[in-house]
PDB file of C-alpha atoms in Angstrom:
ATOM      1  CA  UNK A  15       0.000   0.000   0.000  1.00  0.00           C
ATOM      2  CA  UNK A  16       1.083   3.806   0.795  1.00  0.00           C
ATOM      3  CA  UNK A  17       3.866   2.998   3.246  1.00  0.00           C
ATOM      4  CA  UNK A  18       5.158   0.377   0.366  1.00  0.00           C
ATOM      5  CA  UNK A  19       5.139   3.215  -2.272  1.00  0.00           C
ATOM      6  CA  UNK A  20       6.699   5.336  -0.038  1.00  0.00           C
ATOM      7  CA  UNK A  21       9.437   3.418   1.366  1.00  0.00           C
ATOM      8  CA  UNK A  22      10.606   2.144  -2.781  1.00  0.00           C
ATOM      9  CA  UNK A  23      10.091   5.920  -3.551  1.00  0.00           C
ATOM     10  CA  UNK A  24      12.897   6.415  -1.011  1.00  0.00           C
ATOM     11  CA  UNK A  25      14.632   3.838  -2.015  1.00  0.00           C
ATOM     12  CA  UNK A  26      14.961   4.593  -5.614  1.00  0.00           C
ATOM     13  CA  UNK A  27      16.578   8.109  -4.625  1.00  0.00           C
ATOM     14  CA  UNK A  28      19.496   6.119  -1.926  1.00  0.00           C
ATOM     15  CA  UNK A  29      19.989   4.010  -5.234  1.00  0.00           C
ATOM     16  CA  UNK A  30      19.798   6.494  -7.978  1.00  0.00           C
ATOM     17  CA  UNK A  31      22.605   8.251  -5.512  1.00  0.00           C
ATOM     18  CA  UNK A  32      24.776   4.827  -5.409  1.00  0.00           C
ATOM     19  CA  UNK A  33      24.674   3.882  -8.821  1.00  0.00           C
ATOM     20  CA  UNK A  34      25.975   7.416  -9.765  1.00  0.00           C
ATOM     21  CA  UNK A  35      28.377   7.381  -7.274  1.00  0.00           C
ATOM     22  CA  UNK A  36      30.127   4.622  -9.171  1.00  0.00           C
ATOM     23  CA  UNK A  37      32.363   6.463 -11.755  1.00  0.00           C
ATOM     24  CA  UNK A  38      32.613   5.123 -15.650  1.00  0.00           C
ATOM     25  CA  UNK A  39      36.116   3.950 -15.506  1.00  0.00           C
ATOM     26  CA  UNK A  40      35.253   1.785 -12.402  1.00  0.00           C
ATOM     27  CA  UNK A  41      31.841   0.971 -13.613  1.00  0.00           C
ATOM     28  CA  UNK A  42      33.270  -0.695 -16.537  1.00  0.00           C
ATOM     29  CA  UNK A  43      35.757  -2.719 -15.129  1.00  0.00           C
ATOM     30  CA  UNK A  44      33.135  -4.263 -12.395  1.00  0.00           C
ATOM     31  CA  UNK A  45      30.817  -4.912 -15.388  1.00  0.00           C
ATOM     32  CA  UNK A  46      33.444  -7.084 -16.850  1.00  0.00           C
ATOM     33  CA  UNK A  47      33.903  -8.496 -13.495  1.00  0.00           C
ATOM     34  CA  UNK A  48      29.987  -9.531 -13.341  1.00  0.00           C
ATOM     35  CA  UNK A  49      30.019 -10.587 -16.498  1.00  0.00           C
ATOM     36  CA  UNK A  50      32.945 -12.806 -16.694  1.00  0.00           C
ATOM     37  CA  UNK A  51      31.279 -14.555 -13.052  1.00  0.00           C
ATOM     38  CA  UNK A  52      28.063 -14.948 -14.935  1.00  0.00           C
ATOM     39  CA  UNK A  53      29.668 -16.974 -17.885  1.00  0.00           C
ATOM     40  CA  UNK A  54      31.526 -19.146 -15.580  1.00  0.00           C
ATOM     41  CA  UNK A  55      28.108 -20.318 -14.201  1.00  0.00           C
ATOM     42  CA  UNK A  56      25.896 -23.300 -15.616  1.00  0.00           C
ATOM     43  CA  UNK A  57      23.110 -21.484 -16.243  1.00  0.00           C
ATOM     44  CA  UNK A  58      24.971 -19.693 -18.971  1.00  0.00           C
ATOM     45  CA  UNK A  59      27.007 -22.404 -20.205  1.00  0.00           C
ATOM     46  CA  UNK A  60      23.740 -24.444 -20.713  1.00  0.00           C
ATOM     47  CA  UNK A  61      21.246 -21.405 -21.957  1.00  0.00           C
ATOM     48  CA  UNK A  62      21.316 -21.401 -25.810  1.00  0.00           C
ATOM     49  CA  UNK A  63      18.558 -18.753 -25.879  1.00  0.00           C
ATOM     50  CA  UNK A  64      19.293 -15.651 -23.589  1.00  0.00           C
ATOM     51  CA  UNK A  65      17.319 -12.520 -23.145  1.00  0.00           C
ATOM     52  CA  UNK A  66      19.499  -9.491 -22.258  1.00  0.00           C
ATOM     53  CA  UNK A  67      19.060  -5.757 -21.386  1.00  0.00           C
ATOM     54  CA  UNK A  68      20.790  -3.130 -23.445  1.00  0.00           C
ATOM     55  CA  UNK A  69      21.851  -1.050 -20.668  1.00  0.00           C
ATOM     56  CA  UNK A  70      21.239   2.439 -18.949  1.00  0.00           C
ATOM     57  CA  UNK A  71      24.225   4.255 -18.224  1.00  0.00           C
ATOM     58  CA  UNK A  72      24.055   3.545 -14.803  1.00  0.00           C
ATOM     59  CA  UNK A  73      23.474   0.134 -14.927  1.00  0.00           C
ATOM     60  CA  UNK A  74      25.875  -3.225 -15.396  1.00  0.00           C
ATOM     61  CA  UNK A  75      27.123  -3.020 -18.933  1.00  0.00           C
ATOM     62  CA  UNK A  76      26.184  -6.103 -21.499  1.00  0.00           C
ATOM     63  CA  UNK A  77      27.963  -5.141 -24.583  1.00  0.00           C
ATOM     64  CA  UNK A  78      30.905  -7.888 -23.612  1.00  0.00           C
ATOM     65  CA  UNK A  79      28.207 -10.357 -22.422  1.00  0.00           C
ATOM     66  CA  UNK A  80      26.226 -10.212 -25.590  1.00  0.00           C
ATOM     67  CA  UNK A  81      29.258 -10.217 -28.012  1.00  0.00           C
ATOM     68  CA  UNK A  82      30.466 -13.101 -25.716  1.00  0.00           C
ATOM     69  CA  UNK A  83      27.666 -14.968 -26.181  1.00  0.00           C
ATOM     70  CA  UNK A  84      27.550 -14.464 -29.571  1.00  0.00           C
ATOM     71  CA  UNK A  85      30.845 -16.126 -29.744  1.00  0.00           C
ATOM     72  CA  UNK A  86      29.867 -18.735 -27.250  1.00  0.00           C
ATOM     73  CA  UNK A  87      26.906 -19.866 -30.421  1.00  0.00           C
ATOM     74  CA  UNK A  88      24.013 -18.068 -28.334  1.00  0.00           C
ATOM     75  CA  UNK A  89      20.959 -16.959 -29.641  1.00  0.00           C
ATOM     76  CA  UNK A  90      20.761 -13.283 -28.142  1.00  0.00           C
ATOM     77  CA  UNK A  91      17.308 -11.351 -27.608  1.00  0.00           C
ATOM     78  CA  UNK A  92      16.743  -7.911 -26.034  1.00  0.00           C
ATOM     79  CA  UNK A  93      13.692  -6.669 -24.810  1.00  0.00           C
ATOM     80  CA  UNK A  94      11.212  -3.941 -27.210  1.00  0.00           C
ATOM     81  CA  UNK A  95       9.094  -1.751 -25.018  1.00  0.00           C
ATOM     82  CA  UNK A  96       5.548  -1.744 -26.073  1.00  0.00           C
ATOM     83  CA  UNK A  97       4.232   1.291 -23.963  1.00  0.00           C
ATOM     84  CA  UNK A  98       0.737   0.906 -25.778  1.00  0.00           C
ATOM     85  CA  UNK A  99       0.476  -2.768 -24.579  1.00  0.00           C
ATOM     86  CA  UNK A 100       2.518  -2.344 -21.367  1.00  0.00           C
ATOM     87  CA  UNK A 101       5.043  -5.185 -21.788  1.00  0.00           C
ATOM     88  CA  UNK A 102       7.941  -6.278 -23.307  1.00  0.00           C
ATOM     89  CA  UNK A 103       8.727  -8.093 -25.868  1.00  0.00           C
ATOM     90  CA  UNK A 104      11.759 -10.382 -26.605  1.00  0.00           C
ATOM     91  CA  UNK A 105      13.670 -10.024 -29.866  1.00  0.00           C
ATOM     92  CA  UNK A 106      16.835 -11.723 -31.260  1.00  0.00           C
ATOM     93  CA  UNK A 107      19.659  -9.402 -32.388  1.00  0.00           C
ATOM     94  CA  UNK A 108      22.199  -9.996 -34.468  1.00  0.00           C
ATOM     95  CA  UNK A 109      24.474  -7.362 -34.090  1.00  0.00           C
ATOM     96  CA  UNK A 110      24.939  -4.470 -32.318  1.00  0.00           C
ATOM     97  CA  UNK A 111      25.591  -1.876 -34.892  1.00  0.00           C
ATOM     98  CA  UNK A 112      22.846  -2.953 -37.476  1.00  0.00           C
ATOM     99  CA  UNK A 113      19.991  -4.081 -35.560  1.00  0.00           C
ATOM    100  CA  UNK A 114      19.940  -1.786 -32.042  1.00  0.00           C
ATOM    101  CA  UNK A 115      18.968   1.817 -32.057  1.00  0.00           C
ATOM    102  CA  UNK A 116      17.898   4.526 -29.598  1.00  0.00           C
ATOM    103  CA  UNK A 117      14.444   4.731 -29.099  1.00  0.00           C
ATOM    104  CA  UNK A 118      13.112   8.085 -27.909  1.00  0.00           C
ATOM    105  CA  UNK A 119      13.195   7.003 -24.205  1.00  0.00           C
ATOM    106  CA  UNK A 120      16.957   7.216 -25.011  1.00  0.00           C
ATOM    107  CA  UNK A 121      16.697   2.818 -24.160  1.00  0.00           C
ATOM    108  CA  UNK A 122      18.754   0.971 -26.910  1.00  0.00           C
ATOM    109  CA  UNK A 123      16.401  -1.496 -28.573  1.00  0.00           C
ATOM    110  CA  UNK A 124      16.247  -4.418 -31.304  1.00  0.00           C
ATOM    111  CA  UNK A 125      15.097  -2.464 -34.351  1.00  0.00           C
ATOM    112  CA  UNK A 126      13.557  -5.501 -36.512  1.00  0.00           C
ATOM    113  CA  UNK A 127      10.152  -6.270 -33.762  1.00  0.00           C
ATOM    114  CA  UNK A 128       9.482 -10.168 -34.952  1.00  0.00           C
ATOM    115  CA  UNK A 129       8.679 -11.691 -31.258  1.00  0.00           C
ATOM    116  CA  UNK A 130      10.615 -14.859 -30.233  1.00  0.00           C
ATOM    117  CA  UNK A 131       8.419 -17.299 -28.777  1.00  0.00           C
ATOM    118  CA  UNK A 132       9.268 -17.199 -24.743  1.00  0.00           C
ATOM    119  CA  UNK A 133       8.798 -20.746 -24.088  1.00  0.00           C
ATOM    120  CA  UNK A 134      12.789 -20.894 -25.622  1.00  0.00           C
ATOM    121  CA  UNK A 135      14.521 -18.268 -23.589  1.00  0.00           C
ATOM    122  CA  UNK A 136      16.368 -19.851 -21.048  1.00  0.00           C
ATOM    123  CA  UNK A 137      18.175 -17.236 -19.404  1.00  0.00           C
ATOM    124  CA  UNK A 138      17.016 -13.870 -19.348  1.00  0.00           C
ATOM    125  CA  UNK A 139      19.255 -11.015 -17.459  1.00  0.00           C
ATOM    126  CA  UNK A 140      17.691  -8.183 -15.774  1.00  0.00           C
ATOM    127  CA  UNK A 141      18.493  -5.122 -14.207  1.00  0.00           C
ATOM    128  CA  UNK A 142      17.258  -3.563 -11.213  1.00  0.00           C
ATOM    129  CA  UNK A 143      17.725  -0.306  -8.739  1.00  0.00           C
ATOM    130  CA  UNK A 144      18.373  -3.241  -5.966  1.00  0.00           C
ATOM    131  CA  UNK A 145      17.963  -6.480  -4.670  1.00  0.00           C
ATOM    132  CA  UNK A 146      17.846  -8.425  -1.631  1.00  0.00           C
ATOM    133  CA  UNK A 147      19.049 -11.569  -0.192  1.00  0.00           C
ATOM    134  CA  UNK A 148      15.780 -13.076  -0.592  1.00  0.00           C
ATOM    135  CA  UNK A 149      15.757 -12.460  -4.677  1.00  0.00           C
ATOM    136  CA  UNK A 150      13.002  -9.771  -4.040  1.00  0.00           C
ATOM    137  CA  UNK A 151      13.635  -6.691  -6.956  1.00  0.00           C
ATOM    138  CA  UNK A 152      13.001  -3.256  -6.936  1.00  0.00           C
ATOM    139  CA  UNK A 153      12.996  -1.869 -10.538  1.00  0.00           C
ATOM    140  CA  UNK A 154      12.455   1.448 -12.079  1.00  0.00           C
ATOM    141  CA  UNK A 155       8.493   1.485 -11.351  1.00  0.00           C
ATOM    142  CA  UNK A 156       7.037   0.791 -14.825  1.00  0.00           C
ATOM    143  CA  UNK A 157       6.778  -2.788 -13.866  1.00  0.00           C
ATOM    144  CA  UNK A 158       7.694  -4.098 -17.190  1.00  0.00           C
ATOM    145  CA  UNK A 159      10.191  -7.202 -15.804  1.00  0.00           C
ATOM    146  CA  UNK A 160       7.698  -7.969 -13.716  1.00  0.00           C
ATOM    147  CA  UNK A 161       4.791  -8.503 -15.947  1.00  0.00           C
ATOM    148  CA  UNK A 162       7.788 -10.206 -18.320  1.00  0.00           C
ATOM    149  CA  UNK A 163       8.536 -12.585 -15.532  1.00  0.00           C
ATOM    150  CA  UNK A 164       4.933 -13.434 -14.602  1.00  0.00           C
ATOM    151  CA  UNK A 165       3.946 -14.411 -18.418  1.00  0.00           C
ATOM    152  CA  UNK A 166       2.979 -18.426 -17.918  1.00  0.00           C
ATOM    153  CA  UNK A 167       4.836 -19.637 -21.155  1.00  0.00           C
ATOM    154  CA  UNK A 168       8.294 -18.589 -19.829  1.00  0.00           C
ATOM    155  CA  UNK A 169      10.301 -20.639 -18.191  1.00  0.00           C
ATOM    156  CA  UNK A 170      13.607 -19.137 -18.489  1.00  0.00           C
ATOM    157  CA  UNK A 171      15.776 -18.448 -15.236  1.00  0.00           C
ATOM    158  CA  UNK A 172      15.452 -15.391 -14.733  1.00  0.00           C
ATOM    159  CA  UNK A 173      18.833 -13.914 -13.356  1.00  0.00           C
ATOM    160  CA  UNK A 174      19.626 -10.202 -12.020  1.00  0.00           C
ATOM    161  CA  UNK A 175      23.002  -8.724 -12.776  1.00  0.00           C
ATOM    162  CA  UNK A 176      23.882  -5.867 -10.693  1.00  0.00           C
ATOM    163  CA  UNK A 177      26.660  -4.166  -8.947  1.00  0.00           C
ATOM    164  CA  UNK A 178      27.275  -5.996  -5.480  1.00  0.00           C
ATOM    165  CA  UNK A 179      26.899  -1.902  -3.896  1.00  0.00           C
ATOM    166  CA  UNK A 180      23.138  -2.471  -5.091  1.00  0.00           C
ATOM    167  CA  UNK A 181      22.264  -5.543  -2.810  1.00  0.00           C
ATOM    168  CA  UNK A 182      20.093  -4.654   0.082  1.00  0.00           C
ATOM    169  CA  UNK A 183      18.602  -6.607   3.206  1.00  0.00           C
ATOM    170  CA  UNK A 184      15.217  -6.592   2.846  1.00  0.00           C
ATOM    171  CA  UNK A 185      13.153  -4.720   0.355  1.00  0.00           C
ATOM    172  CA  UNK A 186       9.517  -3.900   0.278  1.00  0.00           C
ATOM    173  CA  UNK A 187       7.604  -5.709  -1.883  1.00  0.00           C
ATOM    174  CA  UNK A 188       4.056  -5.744  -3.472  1.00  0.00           C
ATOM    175  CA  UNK A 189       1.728  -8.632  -4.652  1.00  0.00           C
ATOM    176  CA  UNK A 190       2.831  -7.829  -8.475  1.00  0.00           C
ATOM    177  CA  UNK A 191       6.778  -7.728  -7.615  1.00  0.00           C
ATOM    178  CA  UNK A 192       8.132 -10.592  -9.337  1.00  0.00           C
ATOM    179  CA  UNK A 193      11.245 -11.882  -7.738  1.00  0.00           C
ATOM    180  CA  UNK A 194      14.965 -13.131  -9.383  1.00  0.00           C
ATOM    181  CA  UNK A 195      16.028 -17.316  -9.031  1.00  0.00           C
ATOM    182  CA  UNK A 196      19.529 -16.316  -9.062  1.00  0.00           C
ATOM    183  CA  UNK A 197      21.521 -12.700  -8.869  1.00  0.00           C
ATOM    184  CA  UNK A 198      25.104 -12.101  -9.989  1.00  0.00           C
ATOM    185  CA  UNK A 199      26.804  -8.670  -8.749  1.00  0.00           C
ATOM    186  CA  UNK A 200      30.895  -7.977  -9.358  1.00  0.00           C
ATOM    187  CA  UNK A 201      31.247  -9.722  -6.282  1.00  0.00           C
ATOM    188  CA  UNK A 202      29.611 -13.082  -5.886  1.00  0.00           C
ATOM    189  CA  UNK A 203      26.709 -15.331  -7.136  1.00  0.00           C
ATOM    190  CA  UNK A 204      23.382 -15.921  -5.368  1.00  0.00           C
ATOM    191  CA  UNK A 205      20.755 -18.064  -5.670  1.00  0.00           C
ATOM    192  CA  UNK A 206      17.010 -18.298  -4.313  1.00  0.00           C
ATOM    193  CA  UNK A 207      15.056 -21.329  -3.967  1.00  0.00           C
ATOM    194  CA  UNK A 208      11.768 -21.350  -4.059  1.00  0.00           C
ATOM    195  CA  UNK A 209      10.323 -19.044  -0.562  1.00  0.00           C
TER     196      UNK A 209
END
């Protein structure tokens, strides 16, 4: 309810704060770092279909994961904001020059919109303000990974990749907050069995 809004409200500023705290030359190198501890886990090495972001400035950068992957004989999809529907759809890139672009919200998306079916992903990455050591997620409020994550047909794991400075106790969460089955920061892997 209120108090919930309120406290994530709050929240999102101490984040916002942290995450820009973290200067680019730094940034990059503990992307690598999360990265490279991603790849080295089974639930890359066995994913051939993995859904990525194409990130914010702020957030964990995927441009070596997805060229990685690439290399590694992955089939790569990034998310396409539908903002009349509300959701998200998955769609397989090819490369990062010819078939990303900036969409007005200033997001990078897949330019070419043919949806992959979701029932094949089966790993897709996602970003968050913060996390906690339950798995629970707080995102940027348009509830678009969450709605992602709840669609029946998928049955991906779904994996956060963050900076270990955005893992949090506890964090409030509502009845539509969908949470992570495993989270992967510069620092160290975590997984979350079922609650």
């Amino acid at each position: 309810g209120e108090t919930c809004m309120n406290v994530k409200r709050e929240l999102r500023q101490r984040l916002r704060a942290v995450l820009a705290g973290i200067g680019p030359e730094q940034r990059h190198a503990r992307s690598i770092q999360a990265c490279r501890l991603l790849m080295e886990q089974l639930e890359y090495q066995r994913a051939e279909v993995i859904m990525v972001f194409l990130s914010l400035p702020s957030e964990v950068e995927t441009v070596g994961l997805v060229l990685q992957a690439w290399e590694d004989r992955k089939r790569v999809l990034a998310p396409q904001v539908s903002w009349d529907q509300r959701r998200m759809i998955p769609v397989e890139i090819q490369s990062l020059e010819q078939d990303v672009v900036q969409s007005v919200t200033g997001l990078l998306e897949p330019i070419k919109g043919v949806p992959f079916p979701v029932e094949y992903i089966d790993l897709v990455m996602v970003p968050g303000l913060a996390f906690d050591l339950l798995g629970n997620r707080l995102g940027r409020g348009r509830g678009f990974y969450d709605r992602f994550l709840a669609v029946p047909d998928l049955q991906a794991v779904s994996c956060g990749l963050a900076f270990e400075d955005q893992v949090v106790p506890t964090l409030p969460i509502g009845p539509e907050d969908m949470q992570v089955d495993m989270l992967v920061t510069d620092q160290k892997v975590r997984r979350f069995g079922p609650a």
